[in-house]
Amino acid sequence: MLKADAQQSDRTADRTADRGAETRERLIDGAIAVLRTEGFAGATARAVAGAAGCNQALVFYHFGSVQNLLVAALATVSERRAAAFGPVLDAIAGPDDLVAAASEVHRADLESGNVAVLAEMLAGAGSDPELARQVAACIRPWFGVARASVERAIPGAVLDSLLGADEAAYAVVALFVGMELLSRLDPGADRTEALLGALGRLARLAGLVVGGAGPSPAGAS
Amino acid sequence: MLKADAQQSDRTADRTADRGAETRERLIDGAIAVLRTEGFAGATARAVAGAAGCNQALVFYHFGSVQNLLVAALATVSERRAAAFGPVLDAIAGPDDLVAAASEVHRADLESGNVAVLAEMLAGAGSDPELARQVAACIRPWFGVARASVERAIPGAVLDSLLGADEAAYAVVALFVGMELLSRLDPGADRTEALLGALGRLARLAGLVVGGAGPSPAGAS
DNA sequence: GTCTATACTTGGATAGAC
DNA sequence: GTCTATCCAAGTATAGAC
């Protein structure tokens, strides 16, 4: 075999592999888009393939089943989100920062549909225990992000006396998911901003009462 | 026609009408059961009719479409819940009562699957704007219950300074919906009790700080 | 890797007998 | 009002050509 032929064959194989990887990505992005706009019930192989601009059979070639593709989409969203918000979190040093950071995160979530994807998959998990197991595995980054935010924003003494960081993180995720579902009924009335402000005031208040010592020595007003 | 015949015929007509009404109820209860256990995506005419112990065609005879039946199920759940929890609410006079009442309501919700039905319908509403409109109409009682609880439990001054009663009610409903969805991934780890306790402590704390005057003159400890 | 074609299944909805 | 039978649309998944 000539060297040129080998190179040619290698390049072709690479390009083919690249195309495959790219198709996988397009399918995942298509799944995310369809979960957002049509919900779990509307996330069929045909709908997703349509959104991805490719053939329906490729869903099964690349992922084996529709369910696997949807789980892959949720996993992708979860990881992307955790990676994107790490820097924002590191800047949190107290209740005020928490509100600003949460606003920023919420804006980004709304735009990219992160929470909508999670909410739809959580609802869909009700139909199948195996799917529930897979969704549970994907959800860890969400708790991780929430827990880190809470711990950086709220003095340890407050967390100890009111509720643990795990419970607080759980509540934050639950609140975001619930508000996403409610807000879609009436997109005009998103109450998230008002709530975040109130949460910030509460956290500051609790910090003052329980004892000033906390992760924010520079002090809230 | 003999009188006996007329009576017989009336009774028959009544019985027939009764049977129809009873079937409607059984279908609604079947829809509630299926929404709980199989989710929105699994709530098909055949599945619901199976749970109701009757024929699939009756779904369309009585409700015209599967979607209409599911909406009727949500409406029923919403009204039942509001009616059942009115008395519990009237007994609330402060943060401590709120926690006790909320615990009771949550226990009842868990048992009857009220919140699960709402969550699944909210998720399903994403697929169809018309369905979203119908779900939005069904949801008013939920906000009503939450708002009444909040107003009876938290001093007006606190609500004024932190966040309005409407926002608080919105947050409560969102929190319940989100926690329902999360809890199904790992039924063992229901954090609701811990959260309710923390909320109660927060409400009491806020009441103390903002000013003792409130709907609970008999006084928290 | 991607497409077309197709087998198979399930679900929504209606017609007509009882 | 309820059931059986049936039509039709849509979905999952696979086989095979390119």
Coordinates of C-alpha atoms (C1' of nucleotides) in Angstrom, one line a residue:
Chain A
M1 CA 0.0 0.0 0.0
L2 CA 1.3 3.4 -0.9
K3 CA 1.9 6.0 1.9
A4 CA -0.4 8.4 0.2
D5 CA -3.1 5.9 0.2
A6 CA -2.7 5.2 3.8
Q7 CA -2.8 8.9 4.6
Q8 CA -5.8 9.4 2.5
S9 CA -7.5 6.5 4.2
D10 CA -6.6 7.8 7.6
R11 CA -7.9 11.3 6.8
T12 CA -11.1 9.8 5.5
A13 CA -11.5 7.7 8.7
D14 CA -10.8 10.8 10.8
R15 CA -13.3 12.9 8.9
T16 CA -15.9 10.2 9.2
A17 CA -15.3 9.9 12.9
D18 CA -15.5 13.6 13.2
R19 CA -18.8 13.7 11.4
G20 CA -20.1 11.0 13.7
A21 CA -19.1 13.0 16.8
E22 CA -20.6 16.1 15.4
T23 CA -23.9 14.3 14.7
R24 CA -23.9 13.0 18.2
E25 CA -23.6 16.6 19.4
R26 CA -26.3 17.8 17.1
L27 CA -28.7 15.1 18.3
I28 CA -28.0 16.1 21.9
D29 CA -28.6 19.7 21.2
G30 CA -31.7 18.8 19.3
A31 CA -32.9 16.7 22.3
I32 CA -32.3 19.7 24.6
A33 CA -34.3 22.0 22.3
V34 CA -37.2 19.6 22.0
L35 CA -37.4 18.9 25.7
R36 CA -37.6 22.7 26.2
T37 CA -40.2 23.4 23.6
E38 CA -42.3 20.2 23.5
G39 CA -41.7 18.6 26.8
F40 CA -40.8 15.0 27.7
A41 CA -44.0 13.6 26.1
G42 CA -43.1 15.4 22.8
A43 CA -39.5 14.3 22.8
T44 CA -39.8 11.5 20.1
A45 CA -37.0 10.2 17.9
R46 CA -38.6 11.9 14.9
A47 CA -38.9 15.3 16.6
V48 CA -35.4 15.3 17.9
A49 CA -33.9 14.2 14.6
G50 CA -35.9 16.9 12.9
A51 CA -34.4 19.5 15.3
A52 CA -31.0 18.1 14.7
G53 CA -31.4 18.2 11.0
C54 CA -30.7 14.5 10.5
N55 CA -32.4 11.2 10.0
Q56 CA -34.5 9.5 12.7
A57 CA -32.5 6.2 12.4
L58 CA -29.4 8.0 13.7
V59 CA -30.9 8.3 17.1
F60 CA -30.8 4.5 17.4
Y61 CA -27.4 4.2 15.8
H62 CA -25.7 6.6 18.1
F63 CA -27.7 6.1 21.3
G64 CA -29.5 2.8 21.0
S65 CA -32.8 4.3 22.2
V66 CA -34.6 7.6 22.6
Q67 CA -34.4 7.3 26.4
N68 CA -30.7 7.0 26.3
L69 CA -30.4 10.1 24.2
L70 CA -32.6 12.1 26.5
V71 CA -30.5 11.0 29.5
A72 CA -27.4 12.0 27.6
A73 CA -29.0 15.4 26.9
L74 CA -29.7 15.9 30.6
A75 CA -26.1 14.8 31.5
T76 CA -24.7 17.3 29.1
V77 CA -26.8 20.2 30.4
S78 CA -25.9 19.3 34.0
E79 CA -22.2 19.3 33.3
R80 CA -22.2 22.4 31.1
R81 CA -24.1 24.2 33.8
A82 CA -21.8 23.2 36.6
A83 CA -18.7 24.2 34.5
A84 CA -20.2 27.5 33.5
F85 CA -21.2 28.6 36.9
G86 CA -18.1 27.6 38.8
P87 CA -16.4 31.0 38.3
V88 CA -19.6 32.9 39.3
L89 CA -19.7 30.9 42.5
D90 CA -16.2 31.5 43.5
A91 CA -17.0 35.2 43.7
I92 CA -19.7 34.8 46.3
A93 CA -18.7 36.0 49.7
G94 CA -22.1 36.8 51.4
P95 CA -25.8 37.2 51.0
D96 CA -25.5 40.2 48.7
D97 CA -23.2 38.4 46.3
L98 CA -25.5 35.4 46.5
V99 CA -28.4 37.4 45.2
A100 CA -26.4 38.9 42.4
A101 CA -24.9 35.5 41.5
A102 CA -28.3 33.7 41.7
S103 CA -29.8 36.4 39.4
E104 CA -27.0 35.9 36.9
V105 CA -27.4 32.1 37.0
H106 CA -31.1 32.3 36.7
R107 CA -30.9 34.6 33.7
A108 CA -28.5 32.1 32.0
D109 CA -30.7 29.2 32.9
L110 CA -33.7 30.8 31.4
E111 CA -31.9 31.6 28.2
S112 CA -30.4 28.2 27.7
G113 CA -33.4 26.2 29.1
N114 CA -31.2 24.3 31.6
V115 CA -33.9 24.1 34.3
A116 CA -36.6 23.3 31.8
V117 CA -34.7 20.2 30.6
L118 CA -34.2 19.1 34.2
A119 CA -37.9 19.6 35.1
E120 CA -39.1 17.7 32.1
M121 CA -36.8 14.8 32.7
L122 CA -37.8 14.7 36.4
A123 CA -41.4 14.5 35.4
G124 CA -40.7 11.8 32.8
A125 CA -38.8 9.8 35.3
G126 CA -42.1 9.0 36.9
S127 CA -42.9 6.6 34.2
D128 CA -39.9 4.3 34.5
P129 CA -37.8 3.3 37.5
E130 CA -34.8 2.7 35.3
L131 CA -35.1 6.2 33.9
A132 CA -35.4 7.5 37.4
R133 CA -32.1 5.9 38.3
Q134 CA -30.4 7.5 35.4
V135 CA -31.8 10.9 36.1
A136 CA -30.8 10.6 39.7
A137 CA -27.2 10.0 38.6
C138 CA -27.3 13.1 36.3
I139 CA -28.5 15.4 39.1
R140 CA -25.5 15.5 41.4
P141 CA -23.9 18.6 39.7
W142 CA -27.1 20.5 40.5
F143 CA -26.8 19.8 44.2
G144 CA -23.1 20.5 44.1
V145 CA -23.6 24.0 42.6
A146 CA -26.4 24.8 45.0
R147 CA -24.5 23.6 48.0
A148 CA -21.4 25.5 47.2
S149 CA -23.4 28.7 46.7
V150 CA -25.2 28.3 50.0
E151 CA -22.1 27.5 51.9
R152 CA -20.3 30.6 50.5
A153 CA -23.2 32.9 51.1
I154 CA -24.6 31.9 54.5
P155 CA -22.6 31.9 57.7
G156 CA -21.9 28.4 59.1
A157 CA -23.6 29.3 62.4
V158 CA -26.8 30.1 60.6
L159 CA -26.8 26.9 58.6
D160 CA -26.1 25.0 61.8
S161 CA -29.0 26.5 63.7
L162 CA -31.6 26.7 60.9
L163 CA -31.0 23.9 58.4
G164 CA -28.0 22.0 57.0
A165 CA -26.3 22.9 53.8
D166 CA -27.6 19.7 52.1
E167 CA -31.2 20.6 53.0
A168 CA -30.7 24.2 51.8
A169 CA -29.2 23.0 48.5
Y170 CA -32.1 20.6 48.0
A171 CA -34.5 23.4 48.7
V172 CA -32.8 25.7 46.2
V173 CA -32.9 23.1 43.4
A174 CA -36.5 22.2 44.2
L175 CA -37.5 25.9 44.1
F176 CA -35.8 26.5 40.8
V177 CA -37.5 23.5 39.2
G178 CA -40.9 24.4 40.6
M179 CA -40.7 28.0 39.5
E180 CA -39.6 27.0 36.0
L181 CA -42.7 24.9 35.6
L182 CA -45.0 27.6 37.0
S183 CA -43.5 30.3 35.0
R184 CA -44.2 28.6 31.7
L185 CA -47.9 28.9 32.4
D186 CA -47.7 32.7 32.3
P187 CA -44.3 33.7 31.0
G188 CA -44.9 37.3 31.8
A189 CA -45.0 36.8 35.5
D190 CA -41.6 35.5 36.5
R191 CA -41.4 36.1 40.2
T192 CA -37.8 34.8 40.5
E193 CA -36.2 38.2 40.9
A194 CA -38.5 39.3 43.7
L195 CA -37.9 36.0 45.5
L196 CA -34.2 36.2 45.2
G197 CA -34.2 39.6 46.7
A198 CA -36.3 38.4 49.7
L199 CA -34.1 35.4 50.1
G200 CA -31.1 37.7 50.3
R201 CA -32.7 39.9 52.9
L202 CA -33.6 36.8 54.9
A203 CA -30.1 35.4 54.8
R204 CA -28.7 38.8 55.9
L205 CA -31.2 39.1 58.6
A206 CA -30.5 35.6 59.9
G207 CA -26.8 36.3 59.8
L208 CA -27.2 39.4 62.0
V209 CA -29.4 37.7 64.5
V210 CA -27.5 34.4 64.9
G211 CA -24.2 36.1 65.1
G212 CA -22.1 38.2 62.8
A213 CA -19.2 35.7 62.5
G214 CA -19.3 34.0 59.1
P215 CA -17.6 33.8 55.7
S216 CA -18.3 37.5 55.1
P217 CA -16.0 39.3 57.7
A218 CA -16.0 42.5 55.7
G219 CA -19.6 42.7 56.9
A220 CA -23.0 43.3 55.6
S221 CA -24.4 46.8 56.3
Chain B
M1 CA -99.0 3.1 30.8
L2 CA -99.3 1.7 34.3
K3 CA -97.9 3.8 37.1
A4 CA -95.6 0.9 38.1
D5 CA -94.2 1.0 34.6
A6 CA -93.5 4.7 34.8
Q7 CA -91.9 4.3 38.1
Q8 CA -89.8 1.5 36.8
S9 CA -88.8 3.5 33.8
D10 CA -87.9 6.5 35.9
R11 CA -85.9 4.4 38.3
T12 CA -84.1 2.8 35.3
A13 CA -83.3 6.2 33.9
D14 CA -82.0 7.4 37.2
R15 CA -79.9 4.4 37.6
T16 CA -78.5 4.8 34.1
A17 CA -77.7 8.4 34.8
D18 CA -76.1 7.4 38.1
R19 CA -74.0 4.8 36.4
G20 CA -72.8 7.4 34.0
A21 CA -71.9 9.8 36.7
E22 CA -70.2 7.0 38.6
T23 CA -68.2 6.1 35.5
R24 CA -67.1 9.7 35.1
E25 CA -65.8 9.6 38.6
R26 CA -64.0 6.3 38.2
L27 CA -62.3 7.7 35.1
I28 CA -61.2 10.8 36.9
D29 CA -59.9 8.7 39.8
G30 CA -58.2 6.4 37.3
A31 CA -56.6 9.4 35.6
I32 CA -55.3 10.6 39.0
A33 CA -53.9 7.2 39.8
V34 CA -52.2 6.9 36.4
L35 CA -50.7 10.4 36.5
R36 CA -49.2 9.6 39.8
T37 CA -47.7 6.2 38.9
E38 CA -47.0 6.5 35.2
G39 CA -46.6 10.3 34.7
F40 CA -48.1 12.5 32.0
A41 CA -46.4 10.6 29.2
G42 CA -47.9 7.3 30.5
A43 CA -51.4 8.7 30.9
T44 CA -53.0 7.1 27.8
A45 CA -56.7 6.4 27.3
R46 CA -56.1 2.7 27.6
A47 CA -54.1 3.0 30.8
V48 CA -56.6 5.2 32.5
A49 CA -59.6 3.1 31.4
G50 CA -57.8 0.1 32.7
A51 CA -57.3 1.8 36.1
A52 CA -60.9 2.8 36.1
G53 CA -62.0 -0.7 35.2
C54 CA -63.9 0.2 32.2
N55 CA -63.6 0.5 28.4
Q56 CA -61.3 2.8 26.6
A57 CA -64.0 4.2 24.4
L58 CA -65.7 5.7 27.5
V59 CA -62.9 8.2 27.8
F60 CA -64.0 9.8 24.6
Y61 CA -67.7 9.4 25.2
H62 CA -67.5 11.2 28.6
F63 CA -64.7 13.6 28.0
G64 CA -64.1 13.9 24.3
S65 CA -60.4 13.5 24.5
V66 CA -57.7 12.2 26.8
Q67 CA -56.4 15.7 27.4
N68 CA -59.8 16.9 28.6
L69 CA -60.0 14.0 31.0
L70 CA -56.5 14.8 32.4
V71 CA -57.5 18.4 32.9
A72 CA -60.7 17.3 34.7
A73 CA -58.6 15.2 36.9
L74 CA -56.3 18.1 37.8
A75 CA -59.4 20.3 38.4
T76 CA -60.9 17.7 40.7
V77 CA -57.6 17.3 42.7
S78 CA -57.3 21.1 43.0
E79 CA -60.8 21.6 44.3
R80 CA -60.7 18.6 46.7
R81 CA -57.5 19.8 48.1
A82 CA -58.7 23.4 48.7
A83 CA -61.9 22.1 50.3
A84 CA -60.0 19.6 52.5
F85 CA -57.4 22.0 53.8
G86 CA -59.7 25.0 54.5
P87 CA -60.4 23.8 58.1
V88 CA -56.7 23.2 58.8
L89 CA -55.9 26.6 57.6
D90 CA -58.4 28.4 59.8
A91 CA -56.6 27.1 62.8
I92 CA -53.3 28.8 61.8
A93 CA -52.4 31.7 64.1
G94 CA -48.6 32.0 63.8
P95 CA -45.4 30.4 62.6
D96 CA -45.6 27.3 64.9
D97 CA -49.1 26.5 63.7
L98 CA -47.9 27.0 60.1
V99 CA -45.3 24.3 60.5
A100 CA -47.8 21.9 62.1
A101 CA -50.4 22.7 59.4
A102 CA -47.9 22.4 56.6
S103 CA -46.7 19.1 57.9
E104 CA -50.2 17.8 58.0
V105 CA -51.0 19.1 54.5
H106 CA -47.8 17.6 53.2
R107 CA -48.6 14.2 54.7
A108 CA -52.0 14.3 53.1
D109 CA -50.6 15.4 49.8
L110 CA -48.1 12.7 49.7
E111 CA -50.7 10.1 50.5
S112 CA -53.2 11.2 47.9
G113 CA -50.7 12.2 45.3
N114 CA -52.1 15.7 44.9
V115 CA -48.8 17.4 44.2
A116 CA -47.6 14.6 41.9
V117 CA -50.7 15.2 39.7
L118 CA -50.0 18.9 39.6
A119 CA -46.4 18.4 38.8
E120 CA -47.0 16.0 35.9
M121 CA -49.7 18.3 34.4
L122 CA -47.4 21.3 34.7
A123 CA -44.7 19.3 32.8
G124 CA -47.2 18.1 30.2
A125 CA -48.4 21.6 29.7
G126 CA -45.1 22.4 28.0
S127 CA -46.2 20.4 24.9
D128 CA -49.3 22.4 24.1
P129 CA -50.3 26.0 24.7
E130 CA -54.0 25.2 24.9
L131 CA -53.2 22.6 27.7
A132 CA -51.1 25.2 29.4
R133 CA -54.1 27.6 29.4
Q134 CA -56.3 24.9 30.9
V135 CA -53.8 24.0 33.6
A136 CA -53.3 27.6 34.5
A137 CA -57.0 27.9 35.1
C138 CA -57.0 24.9 37.4
I139 CA -54.1 26.2 39.5
R140 CA -55.8 29.1 41.2
P141 CA -56.9 27.1 44.3
W142 CA -53.3 26.1 44.9
F143 CA -52.3 29.8 45.2
G144 CA -55.3 30.5 47.2
V145 CA -54.5 27.9 49.8
A146 CA -50.9 28.9 50.0
R147 CA -51.7 32.6 50.2
A148 CA -54.2 32.1 53.0
S149 CA -51.7 30.1 55.0
V150 CA -48.9 32.6 54.6
E151 CA -51.1 35.5 55.6
R152 CA -52.3 33.8 58.7
A153 CA -48.9 32.6 59.7
I154 CA -46.6 35.6 59.0
P155 CA -47.1 39.1 60.4
G156 CA -48.1 41.7 57.9
A157 CA -45.1 43.8 58.7
V158 CA -42.8 41.0 57.8
L159 CA -44.5 40.3 54.5
D160 CA -44.4 44.0 53.7
S161 CA -40.7 44.3 54.3
L162 CA -39.5 41.0 52.9
L163 CA -41.8 39.9 50.1
G164 CA -45.5 40.2 49.3
A165 CA -48.1 37.5 50.1
D166 CA -48.5 36.7 46.4
E167 CA -44.8 36.1 46.0
A168 CA -44.6 34.0 49.1
A169 CA -47.6 31.9 48.0
Y170 CA -46.0 31.4 44.5
A171 CA -42.7 30.3 46.2
V172 CA -44.5 27.8 48.4
V173 CA -46.3 26.2 45.5
A174 CA -43.1 26.1 43.5
L175 CA -41.2 24.5 46.4
F176 CA -43.8 21.8 46.9
V177 CA -43.9 21.0 43.2
G178 CA -40.1 20.9 43.0
M179 CA -39.7 18.8 46.1
E180 CA -42.3 16.3 44.9
L181 CA -40.4 15.8 41.6
L182 CA -37.0 15.4 43.4
S183 CA -38.4 13.1 46.2
R184 CA -39.5 10.5 43.6
L185 CA -35.9 9.9 42.6
D186 CA -35.1 8.7 46.0
P187 CA -38.3 8.2 48.0
G188 CA -36.3 7.5 51.2
A189 CA -34.9 11.0 51.4
D190 CA -37.8 13.3 51.8
R191 CA -36.4 16.5 53.2
T192 CA -39.7 18.3 53.5
E193 CA -40.0 17.9 57.3
A194 CA -36.5 19.4 57.9
L195 CA -37.3 22.3 55.5
L196 CA -40.7 23.1 57.1
G197 CA -39.0 23.2 60.5
A198 CA -36.4 25.6 59.2
L199 CA -39.0 27.8 57.5
G200 CA -40.9 28.0 60.8
R201 CA -37.8 29.1 62.6
L202 CA -37.1 31.7 59.9
A203 CA -40.6 33.0 60.0
R204 CA -40.5 33.3 63.8
L205 CA -37.1 35.0 63.6
A206 CA -38.3 37.5 61.1
G207 CA -41.3 38.2 63.2
L208 CA -39.2 39.0 66.2
V209 CA -36.8 41.2 64.3
V210 CA -39.2 43.2 62.2
G211 CA -41.6 43.8 65.2
G212 CA -43.6 41.6 67.5
A213 CA -47.0 42.9 66.4
G214 CA -48.7 40.4 64.2
P215 CA -51.6 37.9 63.9
S216 CA -50.3 35.9 66.8
P217 CA -50.7 38.2 69.9
A218 CA -50.7 35.2 72.2
G219 CA -47.1 35.2 71.4
A220 CA -44.4 32.8 70.2
S221 CA -42.0 31.7 72.9
Chain C
dG1 C1' -22.0 7.1 9.1
dT2 C1' -26.1 8.2 6.9
dC3 C1' -30.0 7.4 4.3
dT4 C1' -34.5 4.8 2.6
dA5 C1' -37.7 1.5 3.4
dT6 C1' -40.2 -1.2 6.3
dA7 C1' -41.9 -4.3 10.2
dC8 C1' -44.1 -3.9 14.4
dT9 C1' -46.5 -1.7 18.3
dT10 C1' -49.1 1.5 20.6
dG11 C1' -52.4 5.2 21.0
dG12 C1' -56.3 8.4 19.6
dA13 C1' -60.6 8.4 18.0
dT14 C1' -65.1 6.8 15.7
dA15 C1' -69.1 3.5 14.2
dG16 C1' -72.3 0.5 15.4
dA17 C1' -74.2 -3.5 18.1
dC18 C1' -76.3 -4.2 22.5
Chain D
dG1 C1' -74.2 4.1 28.7
dT2 C1' -71.2 0.6 27.6
dC3 C1' -68.9 -2.6 24.8
dT4 C1' -66.6 -4.7 20.4
dA5 C1' -64.4 -3.8 16.4
dT6 C1' -61.9 -1.1 13.6
dC7 C1' -59.4 2.8 11.2
dC8 C1' -55.7 5.7 11.1
dA9 C1' -51.7 8.3 12.7
dA10 C1' -47.5 8.2 15.1
dG11 C1' -43.7 6.1 17.3
dT12 C1' -39.7 2.6 18.1
dA13 C1' -36.6 0.0 16.1
dT14 C1' -34.2 -2.8 12.5
dA15 C1' -32.3 -4.2 7.7
dG16 C1' -30.0 -3.1 4.0
dA17 C1' -28.4 0.1 0.2
dC18 C1' -25.1 3.7 -0.5

